Coordinates of C-alpha atoms in Angstrom, one line a residue:
M1 CA 0.0 0.0 -0.2
A2 CA 1.3 3.4 -0.8
A3 CA 1.8 5.8 2.2
P4 CA -0.5 8.5 2.4
T5 CA 0.5 12.4 1.1
A6 CA -1.8 13.8 3.4
S7 CA -0.3 16.1 6.1
P8 CA 1.2 14.1 9.1
V9 CA -1.4 15.2 11.6
A10 CA -4.4 15.2 8.9
S11 CA -7.6 13.5 10.0
D12 CA -7.4 9.9 9.6
P13 CA -10.8 8.6 8.2
G14 CA -10.2 5.1 9.8
P15 CA -12.0 2.1 8.3
P16 CA -14.8 2.4 5.9
P17 CA -18.3 3.2 7.7
A18 CA -19.7 -0.3 7.3
A19 CA -17.1 -1.5 9.1
R20 CA -17.8 0.5 12.2
R21 CA -19.7 -0.9 15.1
R22 CA -22.8 1.1 15.8
R23 CA -23.1 2.4 19.5
P24 CA -26.5 2.9 20.9
W25 CA -27.0 7.0 21.3
W26 CA -26.8 6.6 25.3
A27 CA -23.5 4.5 25.1
A28 CA -22.1 7.4 22.8
F29 CA -23.5 10.2 25.3
A30 CA -22.2 8.7 28.3
A31 CA -18.6 8.1 26.9
R32 CA -18.6 11.7 25.6
L33 CA -19.5 12.8 29.3
V34 CA -16.9 10.7 30.9
G35 CA -14.4 12.1 28.4
S36 CA -15.2 15.5 28.7
A37 CA -15.7 15.7 32.3
G38 CA -12.8 13.6 33.0
G39 CA -10.3 15.4 30.9
G40 CA -11.3 18.7 32.4
L41 CA -10.9 17.0 35.9
L42 CA -7.4 16.1 34.7
L43 CA -6.3 19.3 33.7
Y44 CA -7.2 20.6 36.9
L45 CA -5.3 18.0 38.8
S46 CA -2.2 18.8 36.4
F47 CA -2.1 22.3 38.2
P48 CA 0.2 23.2 41.3
P49 CA 0.2 22.3 43.9
R50 CA 0.6 19.1 42.4
A51 CA 3.5 18.6 40.2
L52 CA 1.7 16.6 37.6
W53 CA 2.1 18.6 34.5
W54 CA 1.9 15.7 32.3
L55 CA -1.9 15.2 33.1
A56 CA -2.6 18.1 30.8
L57 CA -1.6 15.8 27.8
P58 CA -4.3 13.0 28.3
A59 CA -6.7 15.8 29.3
F60 CA -6.6 17.3 25.9
G61 CA -6.1 13.8 24.5
L62 CA -9.6 13.1 26.0
L63 CA -11.2 16.1 24.7
W64 CA -9.9 15.8 21.3
A65 CA -11.2 12.2 21.1
V66 CA -14.8 13.6 22.3
L67 CA -14.8 16.7 20.0
H68 CA -13.4 15.1 16.6
G69 CA -15.8 15.1 13.8
R70 CA -18.6 16.9 16.1
G71 CA -21.2 19.3 15.0
I72 CA -20.8 23.2 16.3
R73 CA -23.3 22.7 18.9
A74 CA -21.9 19.3 20.4
G75 CA -18.6 20.7 20.1
F76 CA -19.9 23.9 22.2
G77 CA -21.9 21.6 24.7
W78 CA -18.6 19.2 25.4
G79 CA -16.2 22.1 25.7
F80 CA -18.3 23.7 28.2
V81 CA -18.3 20.5 30.2
F82 CA -14.5 20.0 30.1
G83 CA -14.7 23.8 31.3
L84 CA -16.8 23.4 34.0
S85 CA -15.2 20.3 35.3
F86 CA -11.9 22.2 35.5
L87 CA -13.2 25.5 36.8
L88 CA -15.0 24.3 39.4
P89 CA -12.3 22.6 41.5
L90 CA -9.7 25.0 40.4
L91 CA -11.5 27.9 41.7
T92 CA -12.6 26.4 45.0
W93 CA -10.9 29.3 46.8
I94 CA -13.5 32.1 45.3
G95 CA -16.4 29.6 46.8
S96 CA -14.6 30.3 50.2
L97 CA -14.9 34.0 49.8
V98 CA -17.8 35.0 48.5
G99 CA -20.3 31.6 48.9
P100 CA -21.1 29.1 46.5
V101 CA -23.8 30.8 44.3
P102 CA -21.2 33.5 43.1
W103 CA -18.4 30.8 42.7
V104 CA -20.5 28.6 40.8
A105 CA -21.9 31.5 38.6
L106 CA -18.4 32.7 37.7
C107 CA -17.3 29.1 37.0
V108 CA -20.2 28.5 34.5
F109 CA -19.7 32.1 33.0
E110 CA -16.1 31.2 32.4
A111 CA -16.9 27.7 31.0
L112 CA -18.9 29.0 28.2
F113 CA -15.6 30.5 26.8
V114 CA -14.2 26.9 27.0
G115 CA -17.4 26.0 25.3
L116 CA -16.7 28.3 22.4
A117 CA -13.2 27.0 22.0
G118 CA -14.7 23.6 21.6
A119 CA -17.1 24.7 19.1
G120 CA -13.9 26.0 17.3
I121 CA -12.2 22.7 17.7
A122 CA -14.8 20.5 16.6
L123 CA -14.8 22.7 13.1
V124 CA -11.3 22.6 12.5
S125 CA -10.9 18.7 14.0
R126 CA -11.4 17.2 10.2
L127 CA -8.7 19.6 8.5
P128 CA -5.4 18.4 7.4
A129 CA -3.1 19.2 10.8
G130 CA -6.0 19.4 12.9
P131 CA -4.6 19.2 15.7
L132 CA -2.3 22.2 15.0
W133 CA -5.3 24.5 14.4
A134 CA -7.2 23.3 17.4
A135 CA -4.4 24.4 19.6
A136 CA -4.2 27.8 17.7
V137 CA -8.2 27.9 18.6
W138 CA -7.8 27.1 22.3
V139 CA -5.1 30.0 22.6
G140 CA -7.9 32.2 20.8
G141 CA -10.2 31.3 23.8
E142 CA -8.1 31.9 26.4
A143 CA -7.0 35.1 24.9
L144 CA -10.7 36.2 24.7
R145 CA -11.7 35.1 28.5
S146 CA -8.4 36.7 29.4
R147 CA -9.7 40.4 28.3
V148 CA -13.9 40.2 28.8
P149 CA -15.8 41.0 30.4
F150 CA -14.4 43.3 33.1
G151 CA -10.8 43.2 32.1
G152 CA -11.0 39.4 31.8
M153 CA -9.9 36.5 34.2
P154 CA -6.5 34.7 33.1
W155 CA -6.5 32.5 35.8
G156 CA -6.3 28.9 34.7
R157 CA -4.7 29.3 31.4
V158 CA -3.0 26.1 30.3
G159 CA 0.4 27.7 30.5
F160 CA 0.5 28.6 34.3
G161 CA -0.2 24.9 35.2
Q162 CA 3.4 24.0 33.4
P163 CA 6.1 25.2 36.0
D164 CA 7.1 22.1 36.6
G165 CA 7.2 20.8 33.0
P166 CA 9.5 20.5 30.4
L167 CA 7.8 22.7 28.1
L168 CA 8.5 25.7 30.3
P169 CA 11.3 27.3 28.5
V170 CA 9.0 27.8 25.6
A171 CA 7.7 30.9 27.5
S172 CA 11.1 32.6 27.0
I173 CA 10.2 32.1 23.0
G174 CA 6.3 33.4 23.2
G175 CA 5.2 34.0 26.7
V176 CA 2.3 32.4 28.1
P177 CA 0.4 32.0 24.8
L178 CA 3.0 29.7 22.8
L179 CA 3.5 28.0 26.2
S180 CA -0.4 27.1 26.4
F181 CA -0.4 26.2 22.5
A182 CA 2.7 23.7 22.7
T183 CA 1.1 21.8 25.7
V184 CA -2.4 21.8 24.2
L185 CA -1.1 20.7 21.1
A186 CA 1.1 17.9 22.7
G187 CA -2.2 16.7 24.1
L188 CA -4.2 16.8 21.0
A189 CA -1.5 15.2 19.1
L190 CA -1.5 12.5 21.7
G191 CA -5.2 12.1 21.4
E192 CA -5.2 11.9 17.3
L193 CA -2.5 9.0 17.7
V194 CA -4.8 6.9 20.4
R195 CA -7.8 7.7 18.2
R196 CA -6.5 6.6 15.0
I197 CA -5.2 3.1 16.6
V198 CA -8.6 2.6 18.4
R199 CA -10.7 3.3 15.3
D200 CA -8.8 1.2 13.3
P201 CA -6.3 -1.5 15.4
G202 CA -4.8 -3.0 12.3
V203 CA -3.4 0.5 11.1
V204 CA -0.2 -0.4 13.2
R205 CA -0.1 -3.5 11.0
R206 CA -1.3 -2.4 7.9
S207 CA -0.4 1.0 7.5
P208 CA 2.2 2.5 10.2
L209 CA 2.9 5.2 8.4
R210 CA -0.6 6.9 9.3
L211 CA 1.0 6.9 12.9
V212 CA 4.2 8.6 12.1
G213 CA 2.4 12.2 11.8
P214 CA 0.7 12.5 15.2
A215 CA 3.7 10.6 16.8
A216 CA 6.2 12.9 15.3
V217 CA 4.3 16.1 16.3
L218 CA 4.0 15.1 20.0
V219 CA 7.7 14.4 20.1
L220 CA 8.7 17.1 18.5
T221 CA 6.8 19.4 20.8
L222 CA 7.5 17.8 23.6
V223 CA 11.5 18.7 23.1
A224 CA 10.5 22.3 22.0
G225 CA 11.0 22.8 25.9
P226 CA 14.7 21.9 26.2
L227 CA 15.3 23.3 22.5
A228 CA 13.8 26.8 23.6
A229 CA 16.0 26.6 26.7
L230 CA 19.3 26.7 24.1
V231 CA 18.0 30.0 23.1
P232 CA 20.1 32.7 24.7
A233 CA 18.2 36.0 25.8
T234 CA 19.7 39.3 24.3
P235 CA 22.7 40.5 26.7
G236 CA 22.3 44.0 28.3
A237 CA 24.4 45.4 31.0
P238 CA 26.4 42.7 33.2
D239 CA 24.7 40.6 35.6
R240 CA 24.6 42.3 39.0
T241 CA 23.6 40.8 42.5
A242 CA 21.4 42.4 45.4
T243 CA 20.6 40.8 48.7
I244 CA 16.7 41.4 49.0
A245 CA 14.4 40.5 51.8
A246 CA 11.0 39.3 51.6
V247 CA 9.0 39.9 54.8
Q248 CA 5.8 37.8 55.5
G249 CA 4.5 39.1 58.8
N250 CA 1.2 37.1 58.7
V251 CA -2.2 38.2 59.7
P252 CA -4.1 37.5 63.0
R253 CA -6.7 35.2 62.1
L254 CA -7.5 33.6 58.7
G255 CA -10.5 35.0 56.6
L256 CA -12.0 38.3 55.6
D257 CA -11.9 39.6 59.0
F258 CA -8.3 40.2 58.9
N259 CA -9.3 43.7 57.5
A260 CA -10.9 44.6 60.9
Q261 CA -7.6 44.3 62.2
R262 CA -5.4 46.4 60.2
R263 CA -3.0 47.9 62.8
A264 CA -2.0 44.2 64.1
V265 CA -1.1 43.4 60.2
L266 CA 1.0 46.5 60.2
D267 CA 2.6 45.7 63.3
N268 CA 3.3 42.3 62.5
H269 CA 5.5 43.4 59.5
V270 CA 7.2 45.8 61.7
R271 CA 8.0 43.1 64.4
V272 CA 9.3 40.7 62.0
T273 CA 11.3 43.3 60.2
E274 CA 13.2 44.5 63.4
Q275 CA 13.9 40.6 64.1
L276 CA 15.6 40.9 60.9
A277 CA 17.4 44.0 61.8
A278 CA 18.6 42.4 65.1
D279 CA 19.6 38.9 63.4
V280 CA 22.0 41.3 60.8
A281 CA 23.3 42.9 63.8
A282 CA 24.1 39.8 65.3
G283 CA 25.6 38.3 62.0
R284 CA 22.9 35.8 61.5
R285 CA 21.9 37.3 58.3
P286 CA 22.9 39.2 55.4
Q287 CA 22.2 43.1 55.5
P288 CA 19.6 43.6 52.6
D289 CA 19.9 46.0 50.1
I290 CA 16.1 46.5 49.8
V291 CA 13.2 45.0 51.7
I292 CA 9.8 43.6 50.1
W293 CA 6.8 44.1 52.1
P294 CA 3.4 42.5 50.7
E295 CA 0.1 43.9 49.3
N296 CA -1.7 45.2 52.2
S297 CA 0.8 45.3 54.8
S298 CA -0.5 48.6 55.9
D299 CA -4.2 49.0 55.2
I300 CA -3.9 51.9 57.5
D301 CA -2.9 54.9 55.2
P302 CA 0.7 56.1 56.3
L303 CA 0.0 59.0 54.2
Q304 CA -3.0 60.2 56.4
N305 CA -2.0 58.4 59.5
P306 CA 1.1 59.6 61.6
D307 CA 1.4 56.9 64.0
A308 CA 1.3 54.3 61.1
A309 CA 3.9 56.4 59.1
A310 CA 6.0 56.3 62.6
Q311 CA 6.0 52.5 62.8
I312 CA 7.0 52.1 59.1
D313 CA 9.8 54.5 59.5
R314 CA 11.0 52.8 62.5
A315 CA 11.2 49.5 60.9
A316 CA 13.0 51.2 57.8
R317 CA 15.7 52.7 60.5
A318 CA 15.9 49.4 62.1
I319 CA 16.8 47.7 58.9
K320 CA 18.9 50.3 57.3
A321 CA 17.2 49.6 54.0
P322 CA 14.5 50.8 51.7
I323 CA 11.2 49.0 52.4
L324 CA 8.6 48.3 49.5
V325 CA 5.3 48.8 51.6
G326 CA 1.9 47.7 50.4
A327 CA -0.4 50.2 51.3
V328 CA -4.1 51.1 51.1
L329 CA -4.4 54.9 50.4
R330 CA -7.6 57.0 50.5
N331 CA -8.2 59.1 47.6
P332 CA -9.3 62.8 48.2
D333 CA -12.9 61.9 47.3
G334 CA -13.0 60.3 50.6
L335 CA -14.8 57.0 49.2
T336 CA -12.2 55.4 46.7
T337 CA -8.9 54.0 47.3
T338 CA -6.0 52.9 45.7
N339 CA -3.8 49.9 46.1
S340 CA -0.4 50.9 46.3
S341 CA 3.4 50.1 46.5
L342 CA 5.3 53.0 48.3
V343 CA 9.0 52.8 48.4
W344 CA 9.8 53.9 52.2
E345 CA 13.1 55.6 53.3
A346 CA 14.0 55.9 56.5
G347 CA 13.7 59.9 57.8
L348 CA 12.5 60.7 54.2
G349 CA 8.8 58.6 53.9
V350 CA 7.6 57.8 50.6
V351 CA 10.2 58.8 47.7
E352 CA 8.3 56.6 45.1
R353 CA 4.8 55.1 44.2
N354 CA 3.4 52.9 42.0
D355 CA -0.3 52.1 42.3
K356 CA -2.1 48.9 41.2
R357 CA -3.0 49.2 37.5
R358 CA -5.6 46.7 37.1
L359 CA -8.2 45.8 39.9
Q360 CA -9.9 42.7 40.6
P361 CA -13.6 42.6 39.7
F362 CA -15.8 41.8 42.5
G363 CA -13.2 42.3 45.0
E364 CA -11.4 45.2 45.0
Y365 CA -14.3 46.7 43.3
M366 CA -17.9 45.8 42.2
P367 CA -19.3 46.2 38.8
W368 CA -22.9 46.5 38.4
R369 CA -23.1 46.7 42.1
S370 CA -27.0 47.3 42.3
F371 CA -27.6 44.3 40.0
F372 CA -25.0 42.0 41.7
R373 CA -26.5 42.7 45.1
H374 CA -29.2 40.5 44.4
L375 CA -26.9 37.3 44.2
S376 CA -24.8 37.7 47.0
S377 CA -24.6 39.9 50.3
Y378 CA -20.7 39.7 49.8
V379 CA -21.5 42.9 47.2
D380 CA -21.3 45.2 50.0
R381 CA -18.2 44.4 51.4
A382 CA -16.4 44.5 47.9
G383 CA -14.0 47.6 47.8
Y384 CA -14.2 50.7 46.2
F385 CA -10.5 50.9 44.7
V386 CA -9.5 52.7 41.4
P387 CA -6.9 51.9 39.2
G388 CA -4.0 54.3 39.2
P389 CA -1.0 55.3 37.2
G390 CA 2.7 54.2 37.0
P391 CA 4.9 52.2 34.9
G392 CA 4.9 49.3 36.8
A393 CA 8.3 49.7 38.2
V394 CA 10.3 51.6 41.2
D395 CA 13.8 52.7 42.0
M396 CA 15.0 51.2 45.5
A397 CA 18.6 51.9 46.3
G398 CA 19.6 51.6 42.6
I399 CA 17.8 48.8 41.9
R400 CA 14.8 48.9 39.3
V401 CA 12.3 46.6 40.9
G402 CA 9.3 45.6 38.6
I403 CA 6.1 45.4 40.4
A404 CA 3.0 43.1 39.9
I405 CA 0.8 43.4 42.8
C406 CA -1.2 40.0 43.2
W407 CA -3.6 39.8 40.8
E408 CA -1.3 41.6 37.9
V409 CA 1.0 38.7 37.9
A410 CA -1.8 37.1 35.6
F411 CA -1.6 39.7 33.0
D412 CA 0.9 39.4 30.2
D413 CA 1.0 43.3 29.3
L414 CA 1.5 44.6 32.8
V415 CA 4.6 42.6 33.5
E416 CA 5.7 43.1 30.1
Q417 CA 5.5 46.6 30.9
S418 CA 7.5 46.5 34.2
V419 CA 10.2 44.8 32.3
D420 CA 10.1 47.3 29.5
A421 CA 10.2 50.0 32.0
G422 CA 13.7 49.0 33.2
A423 CA 13.1 46.3 35.7
T424 CA 16.0 44.0 36.9
V425 CA 14.2 42.2 39.4
L426 CA 10.3 41.7 39.8
A427 CA 8.6 41.7 42.8
V428 CA 5.1 40.3 43.2
P429 CA 3.5 41.8 46.7
S430 CA 0.4 39.8 47.3
N431 CA -2.6 39.3 50.1
N432 CA -3.9 35.9 50.0
A433 CA -4.8 35.7 53.7
T434 CA -8.7 36.2 52.7
F435 CA -8.5 32.4 50.8
G436 CA -7.3 30.5 53.7
F437 CA -5.0 27.3 53.0
S438 CA -6.7 27.2 49.6
E439 CA -4.9 26.1 46.4
M440 CA -5.0 29.7 45.2
T441 CA -1.4 31.0 46.6
Y442 CA 0.3 27.8 44.9
Q443 CA -1.5 28.8 41.4
Q444 CA -0.3 32.2 41.9
L445 CA 3.2 31.1 42.9
A446 CA 3.1 29.0 39.4
M447 CA 2.3 32.1 37.5
S448 CA 5.4 33.5 38.8
Q449 CA 7.8 31.0 38.1
V450 CA 6.3 31.2 34.4
R451 CA 7.3 34.9 34.4
A452 CA 10.6 34.5 35.6
V453 CA 11.2 32.4 32.4
E454 CA 9.4 34.6 30.3
H455 CA 11.5 37.6 31.1
D456 CA 14.6 35.9 32.3
R457 CA 14.3 37.6 35.7
S458 CA 14.2 36.7 39.5
V459 CA 11.2 37.2 41.0
I460 CA 10.3 37.9 44.6
V461 CA 7.1 36.8 46.0
A462 CA 5.9 38.3 49.5
T463 CA 2.6 37.9 50.8
T464 CA 1.0 38.5 54.1
S465 CA 0.3 35.0 55.3
G466 CA 2.0 32.9 52.7
V467 CA 3.5 31.5 50.7
S468 CA 6.4 33.9 49.9
A469 CA 9.3 32.7 47.9
T470 CA 12.2 33.3 45.9
I471 CA 12.7 32.4 42.4
T472 CA 15.6 32.4 40.0
P473 CA 15.1 33.2 36.4
D474 CA 14.9 29.8 35.1
G475 CA 11.6 29.1 37.3
T476 CA 13.4 27.5 40.1
V477 CA 12.1 28.3 43.6
T478 CA 15.2 28.3 45.9
A479 CA 13.1 29.3 49.3
S480 CA 9.7 29.7 50.4
T481 CA 7.8 30.1 53.5
R482 CA 5.0 28.1 55.2
E483 CA 1.5 29.3 55.5
F484 CA 0.3 31.5 58.3
T485 CA 3.7 31.6 59.9
P486 CA 5.9 34.7 60.6
D487 CA 8.9 34.5 58.4
V488 CA 11.5 36.0 56.2
L489 CA 13.4 35.1 53.2
V490 CA 16.9 36.7 52.3
D491 CA 18.2 36.1 49.0
R492 CA 21.1 37.0 47.2
T493 CA 19.6 37.6 43.8
T494 CA 20.8 38.0 40.4
L495 CA 19.6 41.3 38.6
R496 CA 19.5 41.1 35.1
D497 CA 19.3 43.4 32.2
T498 CA 18.7 41.0 29.5
T499 CA 15.7 40.7 26.9
T500 CA 14.5 37.3 25.9
L501 CA 12.6 36.9 22.8
A502 CA 9.3 36.7 24.3
T503 CA 9.9 40.4 26.0
R504 CA 10.9 41.3 22.5
L505 CA 7.9 40.2 20.7
G506 CA 5.3 41.2 23.1
S507 CA 1.8 40.1 21.9
V508 CA 2.8 39.0 18.6
P509 CA 2.9 35.5 19.4
E510 CA -0.7 35.3 20.5
L511 CA -2.0 37.7 17.8
V512 CA -0.4 35.1 15.4
L513 CA -2.0 32.0 17.1
V514 CA -5.1 33.8 17.6
A515 CA -5.3 34.8 13.8
L516 CA -4.6 31.1 12.9
G517 CA -7.5 29.9 15.0
V518 CA -9.7 32.3 13.5
V519 CA -8.5 31.5 9.7
A520 CA -9.0 27.5 10.7
V521 CA -12.6 28.2 12.0
G522 CA -13.3 29.8 8.7
V523 CA -12.1 27.1 6.7
G524 CA -13.5 24.7 8.8
V525 CA -17.0 26.0 8.4
V526 CA -16.3 26.6 4.5
T527 CA -15.3 22.9 4.2
R528 CA -18.3 21.4 6.2
R529 CA -21.0 23.3 4.1
R530 CA -19.3 22.1 0.7
T531 CA -19.0 18.7 1.9
G532 CA -21.9 18.5 3.8
T533 CA -20.6 17.1 7.2
G534 CA -21.8 19.8 9.3
K535 CA -23.4 17.2 11.3
D536 CA -21.7 14.7 13.8
E537 CA -20.2 11.9 12.1
D538 CA -21.4 8.2 13.1
D539 CA -20.2 6.2 15.9

């Protein structure tokens, strides 16, 4: 038999229709339900704190098996099931904050975007090189839900689940979008390989070349990570080092009520910083060049409260280094506030300030407050924060520090802006106390690891209650704290002025992948209309 000439990952028709065994409709439905829901659950299990990155591959392999050859409506429905079974467990920490109804409502809404991606994947599944176009469609779905509504919800992008996987270096080439693309493509290629074998068990004996294409794509995708690691960043100024301390002062108790104890939180961070100063004086710790406090370390506005200002200045005098203070500042209108990072120098006070640029909807502010009040009593507890100006970077003792305050680390453009503003190290001050011992803090830590590789920068994560961490430019966590324990990390940190390909290209890789996905969907629509294959294929 002559070797097929189709694209290596082209859809394989399998055995003739007459040779296929028909299954009862309910058996096919049950199989697809198990496949889509099970795939979504596997994708969740691939995310931190578990180091099971490889589960993303069978997750998308199952999704491919469910969606291949389906119609648009079926693709949307099964994609929605996949998304819901992924997002519900991934975002349980939201339920611990606002209750079950808003949590489920958010997951259902976000799963609609996954449903749209599922419809697109079904459309392109029969095209030559189907897994390639389907992976691009998935990235398009992630791009959409990362932007709308209310600024988007980037949490749960596939690339953020790969800080321990071999594909991580791909982030230095094309950022999180390309990392998501490579991971999804590997899973879809695996699914196509298995699908061809299952639908025609004799293919291995009769026509093994039909398996070469998807197998090659799978292998080439998996080696893309190690190959990407060989691509050097463009050098800038010579590397330097600085000693940076991250202070985790802890909160008095779990949950939302920590906001009612603002002074205790500030006192905790002052006390831990003074203990660090004592350790430095005794020779037990090196003298830090700069100190990073977390988001909300001073919910008492030190610009309006002299007592809070005196406490912070006392800590800065003790440690003999500028402190990056996470503060809530009240605006002149008396109603709104800003979430700010203040560079505090002893005797001088605030010498630089960077406000949070992108706020978390339903937490820091409440869109459509009067409407959502009918769904949850939490609405009246949401903040009145407003975004502020700032390049996303500040100068501290001659060190250019990029700042991504908590939620901001999930957004590609904000971290890129910090690096473009000259940041040689990235700081992620965060407050995760509200979410207790949930997986949220580990999911956010994984994002910081990916950002380190994406931009070839060390990252310092400082949280009120953990997990605080120090991360090297290759994404390795060199030290971390326990949750809800006062602690301090002191790290001899590499400062870099290099430029990765991902930093230079910015949003271009994502735009290219989205464009490929859109074009493929268009071709899929035209092809199905011409061939009359708009309905689901028989099983």
